[in-house]
Amino acid sequence: MSGGEEAPRFGISRRERILDELRRAGAVRVSALARDLGVAELTIRRDIADLAERGLLTRVHGGATLRSTLDPAAARPLSAPRRFGMVVPSLSYYWPQVVEGARVAGIETDTQIVLRGASYAAADQRRQISALVASGTVHGLIVAPETAGADGHALLAWLDALPLPVVLVERRAPDVLALTRLESVVTDHAFGGALAASHLAGLGHRRVGILTSPQSPTSIALRRGWGRAVEELGLEPGVDREIALDRMGRSAVGPFVAALLDEIRATATTALLVHSDPQALLLQQHLVDAGWRVPGDVSLLAYDDEIAMNGAPPLTALRPPKPQVGRRAVELLRDRLRDGIDRPSERVALAPALHVRASTGSPPEA
């Protein structure tokens, strides 16, 4: 990255900090912001100019203030900035990009995203969501709740009954619950599974396998699309495992992978779809250490594309559109607040993208 360039996420986060300080203090000074954020004053002036063009603040000599409380054209009060609560089950993998997409959309629409992290437990998720609702300061919710089992179903029913609009991200409410108010934005993981099978079939693979993380909402949909595509494309299913290599004890990984390699040989599997990236990279490492060539002996295709490019060779991967998921969730809440209850509920599905790298190729000759 050259000296004159800046990663977009850093500029976005900095401008969000400027808006947060404006909401807190009502006014900011360029010199103080530059000192607090550790950047040049020219950078802050550019940020303020950009935010002013978006109508999010008013430029003044040496700094900025909140927008005027009156619309000069209509002489009526402007509405206060919206605040959307957001609860996700992880702040370290997959979800940061979803959050960043929501924050970008928030800056563009004068909406503050109030983020809370939770675990994958329904009780903890409800506790974090309840705290946001009880604050009385949020106008809508973006959440990724548990959806399976009695606890998940109860949580979804509770969300559907809240007096705030709710958008699920990377989660769907089961149709059998007949919940009519909840909206959702998800990656079409089933399509991702079909896209993976189609890619491998196009390279000439006939016997293909799948290895996925157990009890993962992503894996469930991914397997559904993969299985259907394998059958329709006339492929033969090979290795099929649900395991979390990246969460196994070190002493257990070696024997498991050795057995897995024996199964790959015995079933003549020539390509594997692996969810998620850490699991795919760990498997690749063991394959290489055992003398296998990737893709000469077996092709590997990862699902998530968070760190797949760091493989040796870099892994072909399917990438869910995580930032766009967050963005569309903000847009759905914005539209719901604008249009009211008469607007039909939306359930949006976004397609993942295939990024072909060096880990997939033609199958070895028989």
CSV table of C-alpha atoms in Angstrom, one decimal:
chain,number,residue,atom,x,y,z
A,1,MET,CA,0.0,0.0,0.0
A,2,SER,CA,1.5,3.3,-1.0
A,3,GLY,CA,1.9,6.2,1.3
A,4,GLY,CA,-1.0,8.1,-0.2
A,5,GLU,CA,-3.5,5.2,0.1
A,6,GLU,CA,-5.6,4.2,3.0
A,7,ALA,CA,-7.4,0.9,3.7
A,8,PRO,CA,-11.2,1.8,3.4
A,9,ARG,CA,-12.1,0.2,6.7
A,10,PHE,CA,-9.7,2.5,8.6
A,11,GLY,CA,-11.3,5.6,7.1
A,12,ILE,CA,-14.8,4.3,7.8
A,13,SER,CA,-13.9,3.6,11.5
A,14,ARG,CA,-12.3,7.0,11.9
A,15,ARG,CA,-15.4,8.8,10.5
A,16,GLU,CA,-17.6,6.8,12.8
A,17,ARG,CA,-15.5,7.9,15.7
A,18,ILE,CA,-15.9,11.6,14.6
A,19,LEU,CA,-19.7,11.1,14.5
A,20,ASP,CA,-19.7,9.5,17.9
A,21,GLU,CA,-17.8,12.4,19.4
A,22,LEU,CA,-20.2,14.8,17.7
A,23,ARG,CA,-23.2,13.0,19.2
A,24,ARG,CA,-21.5,13.1,22.6
A,25,ALA,CA,-20.2,16.7,22.6
A,26,GLY,CA,-22.1,18.5,19.9
A,27,ALA,CA,-19.0,19.9,18.3
A,28,VAL,CA,-15.4,18.8,17.5
A,29,ARG,CA,-12.2,20.5,16.6
A,30,VAL,CA,-9.8,19.3,13.9
A,31,SER,CA,-6.7,19.7,16.0
A,32,ALA,CA,-8.1,17.6,18.9
A,33,LEU,CA,-9.4,14.9,16.7
A,34,ALA,CA,-6.1,14.6,14.8
A,35,ARG,CA,-4.3,14.3,18.2
A,36,ASP,CA,-6.7,11.7,19.6
A,37,LEU,CA,-6.9,9.6,16.5
A,38,GLY,CA,-3.2,9.8,15.7
A,39,VAL,CA,-3.6,11.2,12.1
A,40,ALA,CA,-2.7,14.4,10.3
A,41,GLU,CA,-5.1,17.4,10.5
A,42,LEU,CA,-5.5,17.3,6.7
A,43,THR,CA,-6.9,13.8,7.0
A,44,ILE,CA,-9.5,14.9,9.6
A,45,ARG,CA,-10.4,17.9,7.4
A,46,ARG,CA,-11.0,15.5,4.5
A,47,ASP,CA,-13.2,13.3,6.7
A,48,ILE,CA,-15.2,16.3,7.9
A,49,ALA,CA,-15.7,17.5,4.3
A,50,ASP,CA,-16.9,14.0,3.2
A,51,LEU,CA,-19.3,13.8,6.1
A,52,ALA,CA,-20.6,17.3,5.4
A,53,GLU,CA,-21.3,16.4,1.8
A,54,ARG,CA,-23.4,13.5,3.1
A,55,GLY,CA,-25.3,15.9,5.2
A,56,LEU,CA,-24.1,14.3,8.5
A,57,LEU,CA,-22.6,17.3,10.1
A,58,THR,CA,-22.0,21.1,9.6
A,59,ARG,CA,-18.5,22.4,8.9
A,60,VAL,CA,-17.3,25.4,10.9
A,61,HIS,CA,-14.0,27.1,11.2
A,62,GLY,CA,-11.5,24.7,12.8
A,63,GLY,CA,-14.0,21.8,13.2
A,64,ALA,CA,-17.6,20.7,12.9
A,65,THR,CA,-20.9,20.7,14.7
A,66,LEU,CA,-24.0,18.5,14.6
A,67,ARG,CA,-26.3,19.3,11.7
A,68,SER,CA,-28.6,22.3,12.3
A,69,THR,CA,-31.7,21.1,14.2
A,70,LEU,CA,-33.9,22.9,11.6
A,71,ASP,CA,-34.3,22.1,8.0
A,72,PRO,CA,-33.7,25.5,6.3
A,73,ALA,CA,-36.0,24.6,3.4
A,74,ALA,CA,-39.0,23.6,5.4
A,75,ALA,CA,-38.2,25.2,8.8
A,76,ARG,CA,-39.1,22.0,10.6
A,77,PRO,CA,-37.1,20.0,13.1
A,78,LEU,CA,-34.9,17.2,11.6
A,79,SER,CA,-35.3,13.8,13.1
A,80,ALA,CA,-32.5,12.6,15.5
A,81,PRO,CA,-30.0,10.0,14.2
A,82,ARG,CA,-31.3,6.5,14.2
A,83,ARG,CA,-29.7,3.9,16.5
A,84,PHE,CA,-29.8,0.2,15.5
A,85,GLY,CA,-28.8,-2.4,18.1
A,86,MET,CA,-26.7,-5.3,16.7
A,87,VAL,CA,-26.0,-8.6,18.4
A,88,VAL,CA,-23.7,-11.2,16.8
A,89,PRO,CA,-22.3,-14.5,18.3
A,90,SER,CA,-18.6,-13.8,17.6
A,91,LEU,CA,-16.4,-10.7,17.3
A,92,SER,CA,-13.4,-12.6,15.9
A,93,TYR,CA,-14.3,-14.7,12.9
A,94,TYR,CA,-16.8,-14.3,10.1
A,95,TRP,CA,-18.9,-11.6,11.9
A,96,PRO,CA,-16.5,-8.6,11.9
A,97,GLN,CA,-17.1,-8.2,8.1
A,98,VAL,CA,-20.9,-8.3,8.6
A,99,VAL,CA,-20.6,-5.7,11.3
A,100,GLU,CA,-18.3,-3.5,9.1
A,101,GLY,CA,-20.9,-3.6,6.3
A,102,ALA,CA,-23.6,-2.5,8.7
A,103,ARG,CA,-21.4,0.3,10.0
A,104,VAL,CA,-20.6,1.6,6.5
A,105,ALA,CA,-24.4,1.7,5.7
A,106,GLY,CA,-24.9,3.4,9.1
A,107,ILE,CA,-22.5,6.2,8.2
A,108,GLU,CA,-24.1,6.7,4.9
A,109,THR,CA,-27.7,6.9,6.4
A,110,ASP,CA,-26.9,8.7,9.6
A,111,THR,CA,-27.5,5.6,11.6
A,112,GLN,CA,-25.5,4.6,14.7
A,113,ILE,CA,-24.8,0.9,15.1
A,114,VAL,CA,-24.7,-0.2,18.8
A,115,LEU,CA,-22.9,-3.5,18.9
A,116,ARG,CA,-23.0,-6.2,21.5
A,117,GLY,CA,-21.1,-9.5,21.3
A,118,ALA,CA,-22.8,-12.7,22.5
A,119,SER,CA,-22.0,-16.4,22.5
A,120,TYR,CA,-23.8,-19.1,20.5
A,121,ALA,CA,-26.1,-19.8,23.5
A,122,ALA,CA,-29.7,-18.7,23.2
A,123,ALA,CA,-29.9,-17.5,26.8
A,124,ASP,CA,-26.8,-15.3,26.3
A,125,GLN,CA,-28.2,-13.9,23.1
A,126,ARG,CA,-31.5,-13.0,24.7
A,127,ARG,CA,-29.7,-11.4,27.6
A,128,GLN,CA,-27.7,-9.1,25.2
A,129,ILE,CA,-30.7,-8.3,23.1
A,130,SER,CA,-32.8,-7.5,26.2
A,131,ALA,CA,-30.2,-5.0,27.4
A,132,LEU,CA,-30.5,-3.1,24.1
A,133,VAL,CA,-34.3,-3.1,24.2
A,134,ALA,CA,-34.4,-2.1,27.9
A,135,SER,CA,-32.1,0.9,27.1
A,136,GLY,CA,-34.9,2.5,25.2
A,137,THR,CA,-32.4,4.1,22.8
A,138,VAL,CA,-32.5,1.8,19.7
A,139,HIS,CA,-35.0,2.0,16.9
A,140,GLY,CA,-34.5,-1.5,15.5
A,141,LEU,CA,-32.4,-4.7,15.9
A,142,ILE,CA,-30.0,-6.7,13.8
A,143,VAL,CA,-29.4,-10.1,15.3
A,144,ALA,CA,-27.9,-13.5,14.6
A,145,PRO,CA,-29.8,-15.7,17.1
A,146,GLU,CA,-29.9,-19.4,17.7
A,147,THR,CA,-32.7,-20.8,15.6
A,148,ALA,CA,-32.7,-24.6,16.3
A,149,GLY,CA,-34.4,-26.6,19.0
A,150,ALA,CA,-36.9,-25.4,21.7
A,151,ASP,CA,-34.6,-22.7,23.0
A,152,GLY,CA,-34.0,-21.3,19.5
A,153,HIS,CA,-37.7,-21.4,18.6
A,154,ALA,CA,-38.6,-19.6,21.8
A,155,LEU,CA,-36.0,-16.9,21.2
A,156,LEU,CA,-37.4,-16.3,17.7
A,157,ALA,CA,-41.0,-16.1,18.9
A,158,TRP,CA,-39.8,-13.5,21.5
A,159,LEU,CA,-38.0,-11.5,18.8
A,160,ASP,CA,-41.1,-11.6,16.6
A,161,ALA,CA,-43.2,-10.1,19.4
A,162,LEU,CA,-40.9,-7.2,20.3
A,163,PRO,CA,-42.2,-3.7,19.7
A,164,LEU,CA,-39.2,-3.0,17.5
A,165,PRO,CA,-38.5,-4.1,13.9
A,166,VAL,CA,-36.0,-7.0,13.8
A,167,VAL,CA,-33.8,-8.2,11.0
A,168,LEU,CA,-32.0,-11.6,11.3
A,169,VAL,CA,-28.6,-11.8,9.7
A,170,GLU,CA,-27.2,-15.2,8.4
A,171,ARG,CA,-30.2,-16.8,10.1
A,172,ARG,CA,-33.7,-17.7,9.0
A,173,ALA,CA,-36.8,-18.4,11.1
A,174,PRO,CA,-38.1,-21.9,10.3
A,175,ASP,CA,-41.3,-21.6,8.1
A,176,VAL,CA,-43.1,-23.9,10.5
A,177,LEU,CA,-43.0,-21.2,13.2
A,178,ALA,CA,-45.1,-18.9,10.9
A,179,LEU,CA,-43.5,-15.8,12.2
A,180,THR,CA,-44.6,-12.9,10.0
A,181,ARG,CA,-42.7,-9.9,11.3
A,182,LEU,CA,-39.1,-11.1,11.3
A,183,GLU,CA,-37.1,-10.1,8.2
A,184,SER,CA,-33.8,-11.6,7.3
A,185,VAL,CA,-30.7,-11.3,5.1
A,186,VAL,CA,-28.7,-14.4,4.6
A,187,THR,CA,-26.0,-15.8,2.3
A,188,ASP,CA,-27.4,-18.5,0.0
A,189,HIS,CA,-25.1,-21.2,1.3
A,190,ALA,CA,-27.1,-23.9,-0.5
A,191,PHE,CA,-26.2,-22.2,-3.7
A,192,GLY,CA,-22.6,-22.0,-2.5
A,193,GLY,CA,-22.6,-25.8,-2.2
A,194,ALA,CA,-24.0,-26.2,-5.7
A,195,LEU,CA,-21.4,-23.7,-7.0
A,196,ALA,CA,-18.6,-25.8,-5.4
A,197,ALA,CA,-19.9,-29.0,-7.0
A,198,SER,CA,-20.3,-27.4,-10.4
A,199,HIS,CA,-16.7,-26.0,-10.2
A,200,LEU,CA,-15.3,-29.4,-9.5
A,201,ALA,CA,-17.4,-31.1,-12.1
A,202,GLY,CA,-16.2,-28.6,-14.7
A,203,LEU,CA,-12.6,-29.6,-13.9
A,204,GLY,CA,-13.4,-33.2,-14.6
A,205,HIS,CA,-13.8,-34.6,-11.1
A,206,ARG,CA,-16.3,-37.5,-10.8
A,207,ARG,CA,-15.9,-38.7,-7.1
A,208,VAL,CA,-16.0,-35.8,-4.7
A,209,GLY,CA,-16.2,-35.4,-0.9
A,210,ILE,CA,-17.3,-33.0,1.7
A,211,LEU,CA,-16.0,-32.2,5.2
A,212,THR,CA,-17.9,-29.7,7.4
A,213,SER,CA,-18.0,-28.3,10.9
A,214,PRO,CA,-20.7,-30.0,13.0
A,215,GLN,CA,-23.7,-28.1,14.4
A,216,SER,CA,-23.0,-25.1,12.1
A,217,PRO,CA,-26.0,-23.3,10.4
A,218,THR,CA,-23.7,-22.7,7.4
A,219,SER,CA,-22.9,-26.4,7.1
A,220,ILE,CA,-26.5,-27.4,7.1
A,221,ALA,CA,-27.4,-25.3,4.1
A,222,LEU,CA,-24.1,-25.9,2.4
A,223,ARG,CA,-24.6,-29.6,2.6
A,224,ARG,CA,-28.1,-29.3,1.2
A,225,GLY,CA,-27.0,-27.5,-1.9
A,226,TRP,CA,-23.9,-29.7,-2.3
A,227,GLY,CA,-25.9,-33.0,-2.1
A,228,ARG,CA,-28.5,-31.9,-4.5
A,229,ALA,CA,-25.9,-30.7,-7.0
A,230,VAL,CA,-23.7,-33.8,-6.7
A,231,GLU,CA,-26.8,-35.9,-7.6
A,232,GLU,CA,-28.0,-33.7,-10.4
A,233,LEU,CA,-24.5,-33.4,-12.0
A,234,GLY,CA,-24.1,-37.2,-11.9
A,235,LEU,CA,-21.1,-37.1,-9.5
A,236,GLU,CA,-20.4,-39.8,-7.1
A,237,PRO,CA,-20.2,-39.0,-3.4
A,238,GLY,CA,-16.9,-39.9,-1.7
A,239,VAL,CA,-15.6,-39.0,1.7
A,240,ASP,CA,-18.3,-37.4,3.9
A,241,ARG,CA,-17.4,-36.3,7.4
A,242,GLU,CA,-18.6,-33.8,10.0
A,243,ILE,CA,-15.6,-32.9,12.2
A,244,ALA,CA,-13.9,-29.8,13.6
A,245,LEU,CA,-10.2,-30.4,13.1
A,246,ASP,CA,-9.4,-26.9,14.3
A,247,ARG,CA,-11.0,-27.7,17.6
A,248,MET,CA,-9.6,-31.2,18.2
A,249,GLY,CA,-6.8,-31.8,20.6
A,250,ARG,CA,-3.4,-32.1,19.0
A,251,SER,CA,-3.0,-35.7,19.9
A,252,ALA,CA,-6.3,-36.6,18.2
A,253,VAL,CA,-5.7,-34.7,14.9
A,254,GLY,CA,-2.9,-36.9,13.6
A,255,PRO,CA,-4.7,-40.3,13.9
A,256,PHE,CA,-8.0,-38.8,12.5
A,257,VAL,CA,-6.2,-37.3,9.5
A,258,ALA,CA,-4.3,-40.5,8.8
A,259,ALA,CA,-7.6,-42.4,8.8
A,260,LEU,CA,-9.2,-39.7,6.6
A,261,LEU,CA,-6.3,-40.0,4.0
A,262,ASP,CA,-6.8,-43.8,4.0
A,263,GLU,CA,-10.5,-43.2,3.3
A,264,ILE,CA,-9.7,-40.7,0.5
A,265,ARG,CA,-7.6,-43.4,-1.2
A,266,ALA,CA,-10.1,-46.2,-0.6
A,267,THR,CA,-13.0,-44.2,-2.0
A,268,ALA,CA,-10.9,-42.7,-4.9
A,269,THR,CA,-12.1,-39.2,-3.8
A,270,THR,CA,-10.2,-36.6,-6.0
A,271,ALA,CA,-11.6,-33.4,-4.6
A,272,LEU,CA,-13.0,-32.1,-1.2
A,273,LEU,CA,-15.2,-29.2,-0.2
A,274,VAL,CA,-14.1,-28.1,3.3
A,275,HIS,CA,-15.9,-25.8,5.7
A,276,SER,CA,-14.4,-23.7,7.2
A,277,ASP,CA,-11.1,-22.0,6.2
A,278,PRO,CA,-9.2,-23.0,9.4
A,279,GLN,CA,-10.2,-26.6,8.9
A,280,ALA,CA,-9.3,-26.5,5.2
A,281,LEU,CA,-5.9,-25.1,5.9
A,282,LEU,CA,-5.2,-27.6,8.6
A,283,LEU,CA,-6.2,-30.5,6.3
A,284,GLN,CA,-4.0,-29.1,3.6
A,285,GLN,CA,-1.0,-28.9,6.0
A,286,HIS,CA,-1.5,-32.6,6.9
A,287,LEU,CA,-1.9,-33.6,3.3
A,288,VAL,CA,1.4,-31.9,2.3
A,289,ASP,CA,3.2,-33.3,5.3
A,290,ALA,CA,2.1,-36.8,4.2
A,291,GLY,CA,3.5,-36.3,0.7
A,292,TRP,CA,0.3,-35.5,-1.1
A,293,ARG,CA,0.2,-33.0,-3.9
A,294,VAL,CA,-2.5,-30.3,-3.8
A,295,PRO,CA,-4.1,-30.3,-6.4
A,296,GLY,CA,-2.1,-33.0,-8.1
A,297,ASP,CA,-3.4,-35.8,-5.9
A,298,VAL,CA,-6.5,-34.1,-4.4
A,299,SER,CA,-8.1,-30.8,-5.0
A,300,LEU,CA,-9.3,-28.7,-2.0
A,301,LEU,CA,-12.0,-26.0,-2.0
A,302,ALA,CA,-12.7,-24.0,1.2
A,303,TYR,CA,-15.8,-22.3,2.3
A,304,ASP,CA,-15.7,-18.8,4.0
A,305,ASP,CA,-12.6,-17.2,2.3
A,306,GLU,CA,-11.4,-15.5,5.4
A,307,ILE,CA,-7.8,-16.8,5.4
A,308,ALA,CA,-8.0,-19.4,2.5
A,309,MET,CA,-5.6,-17.3,0.4
A,310,ASN,CA,-2.8,-18.0,2.9
A,311,GLY,CA,-2.6,-21.6,2.0
A,312,ALA,CA,0.3,-23.1,0.2
A,313,PRO,CA,-0.9,-23.2,-2.5
A,314,PRO,CA,-3.6,-20.6,-1.9
A,315,LEU,CA,-7.0,-22.3,-1.6
A,316,THR,CA,-9.8,-21.9,-4.0
A,317,ALA,CA,-12.7,-20.7,-1.9
A,318,LEU,CA,-16.3,-19.6,-1.8
A,319,ARG,CA,-16.8,-16.2,-0.2
A,320,PRO,CA,-20.1,-15.2,1.4
A,321,PRO,CA,-20.9,-11.5,0.8
A,322,LYS,CA,-20.5,-10.7,4.5
A,323,PRO,CA,-20.3,-6.8,4.2
A,324,GLN,CA,-23.3,-6.8,1.9
A,325,VAL,CA,-25.3,-8.9,4.5
A,326,GLY,CA,-24.7,-6.2,7.1
A,327,ARG,CA,-25.5,-3.4,4.7
A,328,ARG,CA,-28.8,-4.9,3.5
A,329,ALA,CA,-29.8,-5.5,7.1
A,330,VAL,CA,-29.5,-1.8,7.8
A,331,GLU,CA,-31.3,-0.9,4.6
A,332,LEU,CA,-34.2,-3.3,5.5
A,333,LEU,CA,-34.6,-1.6,9.0
A,334,ARG,CA,-34.4,1.8,7.4
A,335,ASP,CA,-37.1,0.9,4.9
A,336,ARG,CA,-39.3,-0.7,7.6
A,337,LEU,CA,-39.2,2.4,9.8
A,338,ARG,CA,-40.0,4.6,6.8
A,339,ASP,CA,-42.8,2.6,5.3
A,340,GLY,CA,-44.4,1.1,8.5
A,341,ILE,CA,-46.2,-2.1,9.1
A,342,ASP,CA,-48.0,-2.2,5.7
A,343,ARG,CA,-44.7,-3.0,3.9
A,344,PRO,CA,-44.4,-6.7,3.1
A,345,SER,CA,-41.7,-8.5,5.1
A,346,GLU,CA,-38.5,-9.3,3.1
A,347,ARG,CA,-36.3,-12.4,3.3
A,348,VAL,CA,-33.2,-11.6,1.3
A,349,ALA,CA,-30.7,-14.2,0.0
A,350,LEU,CA,-27.3,-13.1,-1.4
A,351,ALA,CA,-25.1,-15.3,-3.5
A,352,PRO,CA,-21.6,-16.2,-2.4
A,353,ALA,CA,-18.7,-15.8,-5.0
A,354,LEU,CA,-16.2,-18.4,-6.1
A,355,HIS,CA,-12.6,-17.3,-6.0
A,356,VAL,CA,-10.5,-19.8,-8.0
A,357,ARG,CA,-6.9,-20.2,-6.8
A,358,ALA,CA,-4.2,-22.9,-7.2
A,359,SER,CA,-5.7,-25.6,-4.9
A,360,THR,CA,-8.2,-27.0,-7.5
A,361,GLY,CA,-7.3,-28.6,-10.8
A,362,SER,CA,-8.0,-31.6,-12.9
A,363,PRO,CA,-8.2,-34.9,-11.2
A,364,PRO,CA,-5.2,-37.3,-11.3
A,365,GLU,CA,-5.3,-39.8,-14.1
A,366,ALA,CA,-6.5,-43.2,-13.2
